[in-house]
XYZ file of C-alpha atoms in Angstrom:
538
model
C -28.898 -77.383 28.410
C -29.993 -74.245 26.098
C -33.386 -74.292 27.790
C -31.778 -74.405 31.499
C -30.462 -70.988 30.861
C -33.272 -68.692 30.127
C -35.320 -69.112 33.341
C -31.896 -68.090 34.929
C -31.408 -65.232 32.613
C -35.388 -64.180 32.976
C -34.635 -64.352 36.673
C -31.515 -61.850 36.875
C -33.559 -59.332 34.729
C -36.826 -59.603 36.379
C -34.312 -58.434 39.679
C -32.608 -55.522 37.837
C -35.983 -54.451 36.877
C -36.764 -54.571 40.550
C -33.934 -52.865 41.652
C -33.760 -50.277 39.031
C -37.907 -49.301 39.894
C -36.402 -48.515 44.048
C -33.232 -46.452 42.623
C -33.997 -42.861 42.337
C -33.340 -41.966 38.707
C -30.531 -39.864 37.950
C -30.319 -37.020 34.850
C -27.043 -35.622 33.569
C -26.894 -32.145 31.562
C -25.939 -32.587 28.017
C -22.012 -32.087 27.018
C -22.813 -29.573 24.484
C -25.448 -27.031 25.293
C -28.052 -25.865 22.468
C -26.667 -22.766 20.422
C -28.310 -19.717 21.977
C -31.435 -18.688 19.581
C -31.169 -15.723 17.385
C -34.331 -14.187 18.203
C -35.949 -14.866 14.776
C -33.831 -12.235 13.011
C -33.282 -12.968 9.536
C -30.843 -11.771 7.318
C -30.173 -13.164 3.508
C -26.120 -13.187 3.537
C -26.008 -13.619 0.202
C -27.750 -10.494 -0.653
C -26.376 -7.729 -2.379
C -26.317 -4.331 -0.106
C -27.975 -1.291 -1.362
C -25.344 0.624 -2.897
C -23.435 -2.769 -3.263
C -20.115 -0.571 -2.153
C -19.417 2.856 -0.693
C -17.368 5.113 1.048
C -17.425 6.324 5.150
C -20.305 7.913 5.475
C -22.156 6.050 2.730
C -26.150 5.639 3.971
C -26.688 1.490 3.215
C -29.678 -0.388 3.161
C -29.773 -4.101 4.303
C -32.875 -6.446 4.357
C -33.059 -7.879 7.577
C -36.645 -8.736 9.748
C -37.142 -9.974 13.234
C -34.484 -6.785 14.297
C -37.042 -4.251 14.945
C -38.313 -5.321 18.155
C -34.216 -4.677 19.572
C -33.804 -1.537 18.076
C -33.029 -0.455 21.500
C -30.163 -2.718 22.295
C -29.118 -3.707 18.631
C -25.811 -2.768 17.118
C -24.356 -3.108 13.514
C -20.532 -3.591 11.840
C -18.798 -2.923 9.433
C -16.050 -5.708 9.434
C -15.736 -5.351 13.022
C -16.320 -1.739 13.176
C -19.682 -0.361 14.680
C -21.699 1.647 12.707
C -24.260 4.271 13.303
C -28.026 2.839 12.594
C -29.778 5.845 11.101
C -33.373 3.310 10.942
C -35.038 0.052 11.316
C -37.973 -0.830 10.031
C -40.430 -4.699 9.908
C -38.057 -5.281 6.976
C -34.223 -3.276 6.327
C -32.194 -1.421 8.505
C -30.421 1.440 7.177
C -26.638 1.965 8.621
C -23.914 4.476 7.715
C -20.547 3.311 6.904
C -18.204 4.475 9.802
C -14.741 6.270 9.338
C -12.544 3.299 9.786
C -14.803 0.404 8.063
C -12.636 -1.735 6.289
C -13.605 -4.610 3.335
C -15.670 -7.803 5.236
C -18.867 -8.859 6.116
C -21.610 -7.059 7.913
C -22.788 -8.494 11.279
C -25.942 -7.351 13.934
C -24.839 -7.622 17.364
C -27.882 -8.511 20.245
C -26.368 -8.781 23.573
C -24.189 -11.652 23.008
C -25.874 -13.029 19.792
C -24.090 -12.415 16.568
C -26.096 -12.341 13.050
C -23.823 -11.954 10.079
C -24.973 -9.831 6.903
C -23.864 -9.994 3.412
C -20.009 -8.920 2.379
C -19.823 -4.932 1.883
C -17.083 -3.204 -0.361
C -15.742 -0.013 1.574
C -14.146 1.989 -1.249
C -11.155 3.442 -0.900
C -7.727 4.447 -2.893
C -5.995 1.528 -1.754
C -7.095 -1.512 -4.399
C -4.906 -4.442 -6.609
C -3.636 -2.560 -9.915
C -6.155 -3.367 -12.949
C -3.171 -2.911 -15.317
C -1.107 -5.609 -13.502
C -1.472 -8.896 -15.722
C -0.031 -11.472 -13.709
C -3.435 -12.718 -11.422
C -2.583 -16.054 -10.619
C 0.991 -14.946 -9.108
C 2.982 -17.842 -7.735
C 2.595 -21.130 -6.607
C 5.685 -20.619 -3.548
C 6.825 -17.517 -2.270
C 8.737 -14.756 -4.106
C 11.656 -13.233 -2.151
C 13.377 -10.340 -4.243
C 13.818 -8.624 -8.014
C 15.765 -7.304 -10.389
C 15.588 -4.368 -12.280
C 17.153 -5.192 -15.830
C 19.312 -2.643 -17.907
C 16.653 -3.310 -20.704
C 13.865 -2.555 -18.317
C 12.426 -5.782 -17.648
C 12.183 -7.486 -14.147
C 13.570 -10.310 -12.829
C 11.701 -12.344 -9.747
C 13.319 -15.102 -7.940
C 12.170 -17.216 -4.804
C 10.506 -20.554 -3.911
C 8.369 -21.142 -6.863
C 7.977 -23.146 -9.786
C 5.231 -22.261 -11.627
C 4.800 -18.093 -12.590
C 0.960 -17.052 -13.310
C 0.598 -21.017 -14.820
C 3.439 -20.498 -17.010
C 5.012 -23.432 -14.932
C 2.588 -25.852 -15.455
C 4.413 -27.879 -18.222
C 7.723 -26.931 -18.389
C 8.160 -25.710 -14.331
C 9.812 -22.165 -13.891
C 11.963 -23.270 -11.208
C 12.731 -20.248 -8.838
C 13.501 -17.269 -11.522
C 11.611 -16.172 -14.526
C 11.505 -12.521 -16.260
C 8.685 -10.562 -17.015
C 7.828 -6.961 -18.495
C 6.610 -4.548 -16.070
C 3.107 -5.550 -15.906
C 3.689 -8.957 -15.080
C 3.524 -10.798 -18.296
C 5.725 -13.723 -17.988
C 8.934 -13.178 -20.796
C 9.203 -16.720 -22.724
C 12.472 -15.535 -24.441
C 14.639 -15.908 -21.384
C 16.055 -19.346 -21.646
C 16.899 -20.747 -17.582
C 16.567 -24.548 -18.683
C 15.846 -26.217 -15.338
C 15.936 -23.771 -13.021
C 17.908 -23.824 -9.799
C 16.941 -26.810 -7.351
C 16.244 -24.948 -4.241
C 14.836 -21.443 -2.820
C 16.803 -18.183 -5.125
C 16.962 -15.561 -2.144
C 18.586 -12.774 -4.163
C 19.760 -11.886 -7.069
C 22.260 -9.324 -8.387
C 23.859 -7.564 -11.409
C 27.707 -6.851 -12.055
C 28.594 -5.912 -15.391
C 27.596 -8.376 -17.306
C 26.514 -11.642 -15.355
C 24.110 -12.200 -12.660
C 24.451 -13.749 -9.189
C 21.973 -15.667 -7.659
C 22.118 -16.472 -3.782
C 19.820 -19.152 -1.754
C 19.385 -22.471 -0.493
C 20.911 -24.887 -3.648
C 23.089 -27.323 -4.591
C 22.612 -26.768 -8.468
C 21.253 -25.342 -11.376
C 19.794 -26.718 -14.650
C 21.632 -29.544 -16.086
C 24.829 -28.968 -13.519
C 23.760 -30.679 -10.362
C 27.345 -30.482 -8.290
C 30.034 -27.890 -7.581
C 27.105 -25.276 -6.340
C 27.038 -24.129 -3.050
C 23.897 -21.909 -2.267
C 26.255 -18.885 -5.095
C 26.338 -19.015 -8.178
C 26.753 -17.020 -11.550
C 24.866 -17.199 -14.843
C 24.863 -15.308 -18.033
C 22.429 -12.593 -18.905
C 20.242 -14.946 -21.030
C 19.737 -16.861 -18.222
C 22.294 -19.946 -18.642
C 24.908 -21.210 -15.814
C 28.428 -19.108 -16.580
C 30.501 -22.469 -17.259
C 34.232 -22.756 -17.599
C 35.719 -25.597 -19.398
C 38.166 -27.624 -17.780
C 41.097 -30.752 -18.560
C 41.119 -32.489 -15.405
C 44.136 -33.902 -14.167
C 45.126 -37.167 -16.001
C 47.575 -40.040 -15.869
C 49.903 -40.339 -19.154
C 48.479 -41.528 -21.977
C 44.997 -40.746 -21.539
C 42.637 -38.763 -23.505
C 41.660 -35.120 -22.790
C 38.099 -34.495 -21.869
C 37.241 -31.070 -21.156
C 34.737 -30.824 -18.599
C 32.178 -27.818 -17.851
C 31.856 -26.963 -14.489
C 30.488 -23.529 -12.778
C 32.979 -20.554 -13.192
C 32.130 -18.815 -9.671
C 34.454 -21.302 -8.044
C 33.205 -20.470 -4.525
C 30.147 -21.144 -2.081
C 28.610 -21.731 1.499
C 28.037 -24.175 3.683
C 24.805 -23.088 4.581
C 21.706 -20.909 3.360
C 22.705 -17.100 1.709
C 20.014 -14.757 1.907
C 21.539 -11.856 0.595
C 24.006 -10.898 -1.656
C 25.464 -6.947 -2.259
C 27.132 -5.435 -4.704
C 30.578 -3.388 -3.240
C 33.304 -1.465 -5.155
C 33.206 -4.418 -7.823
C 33.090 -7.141 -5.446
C 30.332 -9.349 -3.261
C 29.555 -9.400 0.389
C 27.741 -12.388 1.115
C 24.925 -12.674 4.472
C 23.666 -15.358 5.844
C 21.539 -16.910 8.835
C 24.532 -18.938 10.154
C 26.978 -19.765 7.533
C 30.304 -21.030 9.364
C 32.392 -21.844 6.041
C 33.601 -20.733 2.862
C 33.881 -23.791 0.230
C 36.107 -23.588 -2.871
C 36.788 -26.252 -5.148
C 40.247 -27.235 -6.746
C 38.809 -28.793 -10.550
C 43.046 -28.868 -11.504
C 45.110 -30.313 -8.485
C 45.544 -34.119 -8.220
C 45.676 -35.790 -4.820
C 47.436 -38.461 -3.664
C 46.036 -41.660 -5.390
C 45.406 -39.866 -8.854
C 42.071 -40.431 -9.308
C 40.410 -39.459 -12.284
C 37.822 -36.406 -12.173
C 38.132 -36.101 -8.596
C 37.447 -32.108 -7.287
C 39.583 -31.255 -4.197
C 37.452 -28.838 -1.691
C 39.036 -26.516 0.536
C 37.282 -24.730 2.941
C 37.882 -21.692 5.238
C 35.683 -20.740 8.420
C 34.217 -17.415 8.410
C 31.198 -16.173 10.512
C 28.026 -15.035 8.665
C 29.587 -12.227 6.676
C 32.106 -12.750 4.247
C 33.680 -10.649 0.647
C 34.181 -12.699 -2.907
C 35.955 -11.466 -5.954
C 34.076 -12.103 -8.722
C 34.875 -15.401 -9.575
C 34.290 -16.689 -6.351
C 37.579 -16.509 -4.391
C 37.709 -15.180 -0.765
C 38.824 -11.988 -0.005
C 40.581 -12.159 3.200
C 40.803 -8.545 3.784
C 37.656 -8.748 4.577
C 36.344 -9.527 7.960
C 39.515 -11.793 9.166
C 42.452 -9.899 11.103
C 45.856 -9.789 10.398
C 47.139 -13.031 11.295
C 44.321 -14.538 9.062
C 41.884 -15.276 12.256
C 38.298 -14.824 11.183
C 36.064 -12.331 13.456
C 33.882 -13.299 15.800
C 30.268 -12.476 14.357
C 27.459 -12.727 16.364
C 26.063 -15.719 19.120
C 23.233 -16.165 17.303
C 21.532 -16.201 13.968
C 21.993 -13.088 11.447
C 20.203 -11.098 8.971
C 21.331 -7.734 7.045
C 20.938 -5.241 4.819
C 22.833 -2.943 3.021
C 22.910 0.942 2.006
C 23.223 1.810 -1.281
C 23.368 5.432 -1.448
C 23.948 8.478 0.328
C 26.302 9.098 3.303
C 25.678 5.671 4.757
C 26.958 3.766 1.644
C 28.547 0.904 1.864
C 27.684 0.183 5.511
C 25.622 -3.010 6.356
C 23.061 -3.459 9.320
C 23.066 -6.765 11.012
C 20.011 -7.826 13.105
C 18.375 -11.656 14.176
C 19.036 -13.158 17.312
C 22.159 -12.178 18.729
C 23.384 -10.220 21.795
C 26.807 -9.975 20.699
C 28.498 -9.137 17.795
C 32.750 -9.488 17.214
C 32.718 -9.901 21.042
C 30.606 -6.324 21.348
C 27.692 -6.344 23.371
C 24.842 -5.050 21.274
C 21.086 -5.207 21.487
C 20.336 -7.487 18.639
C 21.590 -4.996 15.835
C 24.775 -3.401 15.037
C 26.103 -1.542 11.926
C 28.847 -2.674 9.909
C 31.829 -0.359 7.729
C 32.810 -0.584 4.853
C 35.967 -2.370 5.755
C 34.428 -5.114 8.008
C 34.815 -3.491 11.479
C 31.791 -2.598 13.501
C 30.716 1.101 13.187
C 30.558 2.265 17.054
C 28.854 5.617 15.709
C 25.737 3.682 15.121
C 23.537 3.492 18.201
C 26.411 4.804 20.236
C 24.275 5.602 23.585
C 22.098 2.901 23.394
C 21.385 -0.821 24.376
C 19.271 -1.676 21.139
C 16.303 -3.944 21.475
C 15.457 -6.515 24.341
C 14.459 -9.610 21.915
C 14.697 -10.796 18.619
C 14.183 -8.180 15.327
C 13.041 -10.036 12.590
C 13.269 -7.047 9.738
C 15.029 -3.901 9.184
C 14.389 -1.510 6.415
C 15.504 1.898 5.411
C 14.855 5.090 3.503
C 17.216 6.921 1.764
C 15.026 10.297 1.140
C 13.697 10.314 4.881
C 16.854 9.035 6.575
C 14.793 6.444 8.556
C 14.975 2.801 9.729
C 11.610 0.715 10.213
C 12.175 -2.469 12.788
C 10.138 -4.784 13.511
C 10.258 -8.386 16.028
C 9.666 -9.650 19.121
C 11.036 -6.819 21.349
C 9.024 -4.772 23.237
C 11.189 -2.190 24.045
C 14.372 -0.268 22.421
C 17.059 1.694 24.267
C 15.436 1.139 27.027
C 11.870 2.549 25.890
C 8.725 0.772 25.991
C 7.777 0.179 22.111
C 5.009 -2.097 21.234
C 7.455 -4.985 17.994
C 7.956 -1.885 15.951
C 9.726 0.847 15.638
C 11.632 3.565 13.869
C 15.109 4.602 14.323
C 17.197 7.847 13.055
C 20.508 7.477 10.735
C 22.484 7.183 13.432
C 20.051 4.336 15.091
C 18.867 6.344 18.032
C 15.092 5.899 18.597
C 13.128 8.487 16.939
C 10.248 8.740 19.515
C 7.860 10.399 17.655
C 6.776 7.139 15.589
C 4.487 5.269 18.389
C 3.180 2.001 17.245
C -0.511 1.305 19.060
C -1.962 -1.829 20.615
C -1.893 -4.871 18.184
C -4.444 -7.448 19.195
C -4.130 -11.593 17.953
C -0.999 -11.253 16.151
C 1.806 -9.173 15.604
C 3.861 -6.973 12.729
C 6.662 -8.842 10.787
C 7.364 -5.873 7.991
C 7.539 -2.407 7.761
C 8.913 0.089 5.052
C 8.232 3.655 4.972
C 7.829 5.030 1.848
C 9.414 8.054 0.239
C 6.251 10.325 1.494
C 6.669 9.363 4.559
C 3.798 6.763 5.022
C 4.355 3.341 6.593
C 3.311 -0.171 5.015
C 3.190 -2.587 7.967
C 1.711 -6.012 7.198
C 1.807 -9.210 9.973
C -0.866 -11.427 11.766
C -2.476 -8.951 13.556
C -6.172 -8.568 13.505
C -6.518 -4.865 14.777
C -4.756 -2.030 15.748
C -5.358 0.439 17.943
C -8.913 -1.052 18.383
C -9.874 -1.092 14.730
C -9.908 -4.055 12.433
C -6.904 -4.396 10.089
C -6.211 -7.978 8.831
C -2.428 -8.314 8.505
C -2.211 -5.231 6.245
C -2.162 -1.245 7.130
C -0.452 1.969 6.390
C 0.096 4.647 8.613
C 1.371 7.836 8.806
C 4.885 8.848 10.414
C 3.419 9.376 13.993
C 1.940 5.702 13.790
C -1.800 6.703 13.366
C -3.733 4.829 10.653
C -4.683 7.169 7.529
C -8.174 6.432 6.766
C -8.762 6.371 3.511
C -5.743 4.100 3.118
C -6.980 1.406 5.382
C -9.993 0.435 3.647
C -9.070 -3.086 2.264
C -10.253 -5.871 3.226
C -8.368 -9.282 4.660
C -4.659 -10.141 4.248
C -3.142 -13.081 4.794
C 0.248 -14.207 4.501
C 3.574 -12.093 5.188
C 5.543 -9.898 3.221
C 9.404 -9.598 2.674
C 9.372 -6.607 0.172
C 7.571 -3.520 -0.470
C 8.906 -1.961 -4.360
C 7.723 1.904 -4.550
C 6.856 1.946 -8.715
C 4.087 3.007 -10.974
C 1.201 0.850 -12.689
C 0.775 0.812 -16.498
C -1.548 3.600 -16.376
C 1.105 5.814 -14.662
C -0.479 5.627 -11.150
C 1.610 5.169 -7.959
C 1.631 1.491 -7.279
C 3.477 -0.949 -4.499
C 4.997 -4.077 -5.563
C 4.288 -6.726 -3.082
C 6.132 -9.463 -2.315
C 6.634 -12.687 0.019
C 4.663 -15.577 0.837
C 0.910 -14.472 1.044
C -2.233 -15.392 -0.575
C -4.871 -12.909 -0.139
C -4.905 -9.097 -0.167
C -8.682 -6.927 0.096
C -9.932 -10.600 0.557
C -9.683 -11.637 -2.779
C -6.927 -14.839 -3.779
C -3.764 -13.824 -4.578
C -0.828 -15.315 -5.144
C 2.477 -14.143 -3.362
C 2.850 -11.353 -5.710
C 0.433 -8.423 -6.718
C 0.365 -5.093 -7.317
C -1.482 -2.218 -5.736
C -2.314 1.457 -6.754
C -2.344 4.188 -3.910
C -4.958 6.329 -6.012
């Protein structure tokens, strides 16, 4: 049978082969053309410039062959920016670093054809403090700190391990330090909290920590995202004798003394006449729990919770209880708040005290009409001097800051215009929160601003995605003077990534000025760092 086959199987190919000799052959371009060739330039990237770092102006040196022959056409960057070419020779070029060169590698540009160069170090006064000891940061983001009475600083966030501190016995989401970073073993937290610390605060003598928990060291009920601890660290406990039949034995039990808590996330947490406003993203209820009252079927240890619906702003007494003079009208009705989600923050000095800006996603706030921000008194009610003549932003704000000294607001989001003026997702406002038009923020190019501060001088720390601004390379990181125009010698650094939710104006070791950074980034002048650094401004 076997050997009927192959004559038929020789036959069908000798055919093909027949067929395919008469068919016109057909050729199909390749899917993926060949890379473009670099026209035999050579360049050692990891080479070290001659000087190895320099200023603008700075003549460099470079070792490159193969460029002479386009010395017509050829140009050179600095991290993006172009550079004059003072000389080329068989084997270097010579370049001079340009006004706005920033930390990054060097590249040779031929028509289309890019050739990248070693890394180049534009100095500048803008660098990560040398005096600041804590290098490896933190392994999650760091949201906020505390100044303590005894001069030591308090960080809280998503973390659990504090410049490797964490890496046997985790530092769950707060630890203390000294003011250069060194991580303070002496401060005795146990476990930690089991979720994201947002904020913490000081009142006499406890602190109270705000975020996204349900517990904290060995107590893991009876916490809702508020709680209060002692100043070494521990969870303020009160003892209770729950409710018993006849007959049975007393127990005291320890649960958390700030009886009081929220249904959702609390991002921040303020400090008012001896009492605490609470913020939050979209927290619909207050929850308080009853460790005394028996129900119905006398259970044993059972905790009765009682809740109260309030919108996204709300005032505690200090061991947790509502104030309903706060934010809820007469007949006990909560207000309104806002149609969408809310952030704030809070003044804490000057004229403006006690007030509290709202800003997220909302068009209306307590049945106002506002432009995604509004300003709120002291007592609760919305403060219709703020932005009085004006329709506030078109889209989402996603930060607001404020000076005290300079009077200012810095906003930043997804708007592109406020009161009815083009602005380009940031912008600064007066005290009153009119636009002050003489801030104009130029083009941003893949990415945008998330943070602004300005600083007591009057400069402006903006950090983001962005890669450039107005035309010149600046990766995620920038500061610019009051008019919105980047300062030169302060823009020297090299890539940022990540995004930052606080800027802390203080002074290094070494008595220099300094910025405390914080949020959740991990580079800065394109070297690793860890959601916290420090930098020096001189």
């Amino acid at each position: 049978m076997k050997n009927r086959i192959y004559p038929i199987i020789l036959g069908f190919c000798s055919l093909l082969l027949v067929w395919s000799c008469n068919k016109e052959a057909e050729f199909f371009s390749e899917p993926y053309p060949e890379p473009k060739n670099p026209l035999g330039i050579i360049i050692d990237r990891s080479q070290i410039a001659n000087p190895a770092t320099g200023g603008p102006g700075t003549v460099v040196t470079i070792k490159v062959a193969g460029l002479q022959e386009f010395q017509d056409k050829a140009v050179f960057q600095f991290n993006g920016q172009k550079a004059e070419i003072v000389s080329i020779t068989a084997t270097e070029v010579q370049v001079k670093v340009p006004a706005f060169a920033s930390t990054g590698p060097t590249a040779i540009i031929v028509d289309d054809i890019i050739v990248y160069g070693p890394e180049f170090m534009v100095e500048g006064i803008v660098k990560v403090d040398p005096t600041w000891t804590a290098i490896m940061g933190a392994n999650n983001s760091v949201h906020n700190h505390l100044v303590t009475t005894d001069g030591k600083i308090i960080y809280v966030g998503a973390f659990n391990n504090y410049n490797n501190k964490g890496l046997v016995k985790p530092t769950n989401r707060l630890v203390r330090t000294f003011t250069d970073g060194t991580y303070d073993v002496s401060w005795r937290t146990g476990e930690g909290s089991t979720g994201t610390i947002y904020k913490i605060l000081q009142i006499n003598d406890r602190y109270y920590i705000s975020g996204a928990f349900g517990g904290y060291d060995k107590k893991r009920e009876n916490i809702s995202n508020l709680t209060r601890l002692n100043l070494n660290g521990e969870l303020d406990t009160l003892g209770v004798k729950p409710w018993r039949r006849p007959n049975q034995s007393d127990t005291t039990k320890y649960v958390p003394f700030f009886n009081g808590g929220f249904n959702n996330t609390i991002q921040n947490i303020y400090e008012s006449n001896g009492k605490i406003i609470v913020s939050g993203f979209d927290i619909r209820y207050y929850v308080k729990r009853d460790y005394l009252k028996p129900n119905a079927r006398e259970t044993r240890d059972t905790t009765i919770l009682d809740s109260t619906e309030i919108r996204h702003l709300a005032r505690l007494n200090l061991d947790g209880s509502l104030d309903k003079t706060y934010r809820f009208t007469a007949g006990g009705q909560p207000f309104a708040g806002a149609n969408g989600y809310v952030k704030s923050m809070k003044h804490e000095s000057g004229s403006l005290k006690e007030k509290i800006v709202v800003f997220g996603s909302f068009t209306r706030f307590d049945e106002k009409s506002t432009g995604y921000i509004a300003r709120i008194n002291a007592d609760g009610t919305i403060d219709n001097t703020f932005n009085s003549n004006g329709n506030g932003a078109d889209f989402n704000i996603d930060e607001v800051t404020f000076n005290p000294v300079t009077n200012k607001y810095m906003v930043t989001g997804e708007f592109k215009s406020f009161n009815g003026t083009t602005v380009n997702r940031v912008c600064m406002l007066n005290a009153d929160g009119s636009l002050d038009a003489s801030f104009q923020a130029k083009t941003f190019l893949n990415g945008f601003p998330r943070y602004a501060k300005q600083l007591n001088d009057g400069k402006i720390v903006i950090s983001g995605s962005f890669g450039s601004y107005a035309g010149i390379v600046r990766n995620g990181f920038m500061i610019v003077d009051a008019k919105g125009d980047l300062i030169p010698e302060l823009n020297t650094t090299g890539q940022f990534s990540g995004s930052l939710s606080n800027v802390v104006e203080t002074t290094s070791e070494d008595g220099k000025r300094a910025l405390l950074l914080m949020g959740s980034f991990w580079m800065f002048d394109s070297e690793p760092v860890n959601n916290i650094t420090r930098i020096i401004l001189e």
